[in-house]
C-alpha atoms as one frame of an Amber mdcrd trajectory, in Angstrom:
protein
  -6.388  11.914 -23.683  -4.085  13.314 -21.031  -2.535  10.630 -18.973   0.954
  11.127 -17.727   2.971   9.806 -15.099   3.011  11.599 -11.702   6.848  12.304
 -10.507   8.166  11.292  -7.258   3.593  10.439  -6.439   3.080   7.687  -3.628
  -0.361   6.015  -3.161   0.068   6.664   0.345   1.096  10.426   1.824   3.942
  10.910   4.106   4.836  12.647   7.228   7.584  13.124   8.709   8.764  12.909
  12.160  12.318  12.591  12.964  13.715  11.108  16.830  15.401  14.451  18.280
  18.604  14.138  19.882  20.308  17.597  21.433  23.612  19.028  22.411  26.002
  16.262  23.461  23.916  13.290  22.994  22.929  14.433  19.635  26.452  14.817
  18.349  27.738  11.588  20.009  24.945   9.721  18.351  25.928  11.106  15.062
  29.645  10.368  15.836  28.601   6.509  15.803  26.995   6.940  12.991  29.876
   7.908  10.847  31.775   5.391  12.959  29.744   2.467  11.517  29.517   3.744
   8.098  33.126   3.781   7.913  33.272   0.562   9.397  30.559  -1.377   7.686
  30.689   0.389   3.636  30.734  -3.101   2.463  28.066  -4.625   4.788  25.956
  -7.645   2.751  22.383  -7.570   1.902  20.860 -10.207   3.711  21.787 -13.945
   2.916  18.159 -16.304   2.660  20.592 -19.294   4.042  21.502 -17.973   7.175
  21.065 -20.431   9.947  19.893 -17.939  12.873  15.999 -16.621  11.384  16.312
 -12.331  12.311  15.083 -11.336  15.904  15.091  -7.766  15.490  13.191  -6.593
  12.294  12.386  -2.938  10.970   9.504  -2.680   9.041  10.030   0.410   6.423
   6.225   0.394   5.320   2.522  -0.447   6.165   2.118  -3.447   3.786   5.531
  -5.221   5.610   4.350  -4.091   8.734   0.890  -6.007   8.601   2.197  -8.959
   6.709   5.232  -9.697   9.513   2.306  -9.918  11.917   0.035 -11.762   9.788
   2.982 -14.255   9.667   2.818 -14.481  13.230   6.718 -12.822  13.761   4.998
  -9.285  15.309   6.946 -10.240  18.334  10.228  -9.726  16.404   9.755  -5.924
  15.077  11.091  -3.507  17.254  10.197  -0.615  14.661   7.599   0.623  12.095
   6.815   3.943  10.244   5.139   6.533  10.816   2.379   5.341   8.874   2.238
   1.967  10.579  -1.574   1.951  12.340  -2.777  -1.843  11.804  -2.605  -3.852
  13.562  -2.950  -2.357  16.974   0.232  -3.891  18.667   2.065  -2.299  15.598
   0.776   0.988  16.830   2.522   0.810  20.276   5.931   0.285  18.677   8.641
   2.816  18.284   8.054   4.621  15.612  11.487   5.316  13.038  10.110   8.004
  11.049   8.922   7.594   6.904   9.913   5.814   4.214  11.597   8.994   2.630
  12.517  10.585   6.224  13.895   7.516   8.166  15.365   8.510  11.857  18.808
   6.462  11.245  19.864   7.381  14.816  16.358   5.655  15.937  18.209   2.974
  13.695  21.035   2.893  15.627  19.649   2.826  18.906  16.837  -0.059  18.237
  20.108  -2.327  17.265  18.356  -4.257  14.609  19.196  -7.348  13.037  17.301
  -6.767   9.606  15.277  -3.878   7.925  12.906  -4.623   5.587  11.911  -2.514
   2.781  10.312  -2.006  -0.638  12.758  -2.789  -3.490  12.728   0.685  -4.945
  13.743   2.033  -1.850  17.905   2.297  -2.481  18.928   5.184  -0.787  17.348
   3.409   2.791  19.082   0.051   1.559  22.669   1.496   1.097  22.060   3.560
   4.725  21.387   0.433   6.249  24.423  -1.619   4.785  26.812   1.626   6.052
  24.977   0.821   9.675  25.957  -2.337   9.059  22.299  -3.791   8.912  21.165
  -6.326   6.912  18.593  -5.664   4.719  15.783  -7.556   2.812  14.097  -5.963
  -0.460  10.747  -6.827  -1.326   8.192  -5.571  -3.779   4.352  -4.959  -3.236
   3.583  -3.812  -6.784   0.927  -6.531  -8.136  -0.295  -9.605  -6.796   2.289
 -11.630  -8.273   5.061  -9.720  -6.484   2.559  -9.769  -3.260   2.662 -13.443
  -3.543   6.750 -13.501  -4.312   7.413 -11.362  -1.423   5.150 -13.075   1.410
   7.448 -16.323   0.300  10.569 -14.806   0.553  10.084 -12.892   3.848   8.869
 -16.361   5.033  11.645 -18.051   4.073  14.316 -15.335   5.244  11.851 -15.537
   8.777  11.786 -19.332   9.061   8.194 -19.234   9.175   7.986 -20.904   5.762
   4.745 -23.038   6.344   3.106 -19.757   7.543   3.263 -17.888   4.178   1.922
 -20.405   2.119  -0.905 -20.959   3.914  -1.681 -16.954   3.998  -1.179 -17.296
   0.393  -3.794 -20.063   0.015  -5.984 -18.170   2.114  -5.797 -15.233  -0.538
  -5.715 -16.715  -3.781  -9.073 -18.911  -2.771 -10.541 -15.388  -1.409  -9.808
 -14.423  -4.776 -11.392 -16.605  -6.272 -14.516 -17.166  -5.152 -14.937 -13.153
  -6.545 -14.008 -14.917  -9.755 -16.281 -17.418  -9.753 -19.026 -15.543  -8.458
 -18.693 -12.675 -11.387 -17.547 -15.292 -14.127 -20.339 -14.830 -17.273 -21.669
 -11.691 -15.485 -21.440  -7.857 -17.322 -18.371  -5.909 -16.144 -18.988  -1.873
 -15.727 -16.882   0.584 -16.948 -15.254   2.152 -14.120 -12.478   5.034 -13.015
 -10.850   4.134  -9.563  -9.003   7.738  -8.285  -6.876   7.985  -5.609  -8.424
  10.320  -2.981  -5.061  11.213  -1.793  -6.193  15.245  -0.949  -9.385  17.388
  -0.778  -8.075  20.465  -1.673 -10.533  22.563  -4.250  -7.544  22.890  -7.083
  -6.721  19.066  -6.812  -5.213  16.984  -9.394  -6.399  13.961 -10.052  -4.266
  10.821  -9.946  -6.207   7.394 -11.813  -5.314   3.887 -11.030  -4.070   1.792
 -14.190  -4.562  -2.115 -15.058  -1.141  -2.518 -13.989  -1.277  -1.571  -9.933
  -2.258  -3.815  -7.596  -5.095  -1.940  -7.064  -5.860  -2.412 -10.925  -5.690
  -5.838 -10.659  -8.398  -6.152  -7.984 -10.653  -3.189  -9.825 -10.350  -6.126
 -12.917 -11.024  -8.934 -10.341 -14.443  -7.330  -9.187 -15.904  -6.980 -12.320
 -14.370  -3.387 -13.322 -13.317  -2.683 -16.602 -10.660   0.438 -16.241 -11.413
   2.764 -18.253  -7.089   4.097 -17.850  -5.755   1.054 -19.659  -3.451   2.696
 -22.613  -0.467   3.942 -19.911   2.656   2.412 -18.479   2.177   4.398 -15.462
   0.793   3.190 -12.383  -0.893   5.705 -11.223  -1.486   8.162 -14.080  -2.260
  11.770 -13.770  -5.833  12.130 -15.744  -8.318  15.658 -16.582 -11.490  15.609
 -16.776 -12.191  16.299 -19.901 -10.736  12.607 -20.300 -13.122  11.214 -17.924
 -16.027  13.171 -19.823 -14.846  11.310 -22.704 -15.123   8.309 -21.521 -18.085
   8.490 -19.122 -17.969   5.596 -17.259 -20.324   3.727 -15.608 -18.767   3.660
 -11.674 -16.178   6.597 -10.232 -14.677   5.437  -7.353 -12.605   7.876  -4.921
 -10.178   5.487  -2.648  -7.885   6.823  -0.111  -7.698   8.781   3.392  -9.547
  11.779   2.410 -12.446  10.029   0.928 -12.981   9.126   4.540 -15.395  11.415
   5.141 -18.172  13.203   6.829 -22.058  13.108   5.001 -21.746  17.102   4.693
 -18.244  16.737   2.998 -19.394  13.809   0.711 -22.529  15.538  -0.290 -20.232
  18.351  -0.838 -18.014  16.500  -3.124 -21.225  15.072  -5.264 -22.209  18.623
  -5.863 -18.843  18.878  -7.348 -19.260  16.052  -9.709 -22.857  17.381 -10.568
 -21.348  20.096 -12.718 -20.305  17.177 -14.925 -23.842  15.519 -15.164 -23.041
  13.693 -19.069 -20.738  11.446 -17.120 -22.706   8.182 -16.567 -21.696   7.693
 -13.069 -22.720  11.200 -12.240 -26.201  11.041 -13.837 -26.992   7.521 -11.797
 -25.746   8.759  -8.675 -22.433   6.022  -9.076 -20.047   8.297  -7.592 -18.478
   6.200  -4.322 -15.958   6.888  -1.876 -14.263   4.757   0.211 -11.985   5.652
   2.919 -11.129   2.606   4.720  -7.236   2.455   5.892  -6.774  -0.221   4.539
  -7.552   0.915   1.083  -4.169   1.553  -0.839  -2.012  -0.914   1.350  -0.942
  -3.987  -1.132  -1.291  -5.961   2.147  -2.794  -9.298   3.738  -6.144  -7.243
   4.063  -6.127  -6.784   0.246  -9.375  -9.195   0.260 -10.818  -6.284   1.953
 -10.588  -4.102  -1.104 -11.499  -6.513  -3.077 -14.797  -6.831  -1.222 -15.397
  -3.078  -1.134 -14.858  -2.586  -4.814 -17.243  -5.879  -6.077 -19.730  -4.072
  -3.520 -19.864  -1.271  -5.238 -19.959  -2.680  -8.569 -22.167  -5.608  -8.501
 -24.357  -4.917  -5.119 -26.918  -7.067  -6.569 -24.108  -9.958  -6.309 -22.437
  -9.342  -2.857 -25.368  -8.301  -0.264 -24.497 -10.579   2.720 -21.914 -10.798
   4.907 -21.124 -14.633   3.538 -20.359 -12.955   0.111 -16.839 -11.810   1.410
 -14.485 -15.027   2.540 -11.786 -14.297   4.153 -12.727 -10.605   5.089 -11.739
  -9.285   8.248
């Protein structure tokens, strides 16, 4: 078997797109920068007991982004990323850039009060203590930490009552997909992440220990990629002819696509016809963008996975609570 773990791989792509500042405006902004970094090196992180809840919030990722509004504090971010589409007032914000990339002049001139980003993220956390911003670390990498996260950004918000009822809303979303598949046969299944189309791809597996593993389990999958530490394992195919299971799901961007390109991409799994999925015609794809965000939508994926593993289970619309 040849699982490994991808370097420096996100779920998500990236683009870049920097603010643009020229001649004297340019280096005056830059000027302030080094101002406050030699002002602020020793900035705090952001302290849960402050009295005064943060007016002036920067999300640094998609899943923040759409849980700040879910929380009902949208009114309070003044900036997202790049990669910041849902929901549509998020869309009309100013945008600072990517995770990786991040415009700290945009920083600088949106004056905010607190950024909040993914824990692994240091390099943006110790640029945003020199700006002498407060930041807020959070982590989106299983339920568990979905659950932690919502509570603590509700608590640092004020808006303490609002989180735990959005965390009610999805553990009892989750499970009525537990109930509902509780006694009933799981299927063997590989989830990939459909993060490119090119011909010469690689192919990058989802593990038991993502988030998106954990809702795979939750609809009735049983991941064939459990043996790896990884997250998101690199995988061949000659794995995946070993194993030959019973559902291959493609998730991500580029499995959004036409019915030329899918039928396109099923004649590239017919060459491989002793894989199970491939000889019942239990290749999926599912392009939604929704689909790799740990966010408050993560019901959604939920749905769309016990959909295509169970359809004789989840037909009607009143099959998926809390979908939307």
């Amino acid at each position: 078997m040849t699982v490994r773990p991808a370097k420096n791989f996100f779920p998500h792509p990236h683009l870049y797109s920097n603010f643009r500042l020229h001649g004297t405006l340019r280096s005056l902004a830059l000027a302030v920068l080094c101002l406050f970094a030699w002002l602020t090196a020793t900035a705090p992180a952001f302290a849960a007991d402050t009295s005064k809840a943060p007016q002036r919030i920067i999300s640094m990722s998609p899943s923040i982004t759409e849980f700040l509004f879910e929380l009902g504090v949208g009114d309070r971010v003044v900036g997202v990323t790049s990669f910041c589409v849902h929901p549509q007032e998020a869309c009309r914000l100013p945008k600072i850039g990517s995770l990786l990339h991040p415009s700290l002049e945009r920083w600088i001139t949106l004056n905010p009060d607190l950024v909040i980003h993914q824990a692994t993220s240091h390099t943006l956390k110790d640029n945003a203590l020199n700006l002498g911003i407060q930041t807020l670390a959070v982590e989106m990498q299983s339920l568990a930490s979905i659950y932690e996260s919502v509570r603590k950004m509700g608590k640092v918000l004020h808006c303490e009552d609002a989180a735990e009822r959005l965390i009610t809303r999805l553990q009892s979303g989750i499970d009525h997909y537990r109930q509902k598949l509780k006694n009933h046969p799981r299927k063997s299944v590989l989830l990939i992440l459909g993060d490119t189309d090119a011909p010469g791809r690689s192919l990058y597996a989802v593990s038991r220990i993502a988030f998106l593993g954990e809702l795979l389990e939750l609809a009735g999958g049983a991941n064939i990629v459990a043996d790896t530490v990884a997250p998101y394992p690199k995988i061949n195919k000659e794995y995946i002819i070993d194993q030959s299971p019973q559902v291959i799901i493609e998730a991500g961007p580029a499995s959004n696509m036409s019915a030329g390109e899918k039928s396109a991409r099923l004649r590239e799994w017919g060459r491989f016809s002793t894989i199970r999925a491939v000889s019942t015609g239990n290749v999926h794809f599912i392009g939604a963008d929704y689909i790799l965000i740990p966010g408050p939508r993560l019901l959604n994926i939920l749905d769309d996975f016990a959909r295509v593993l169970h359809p004789d289970l989840f037909s009607a619309p009143s099959d998926s609570p809390g979908k939307g």
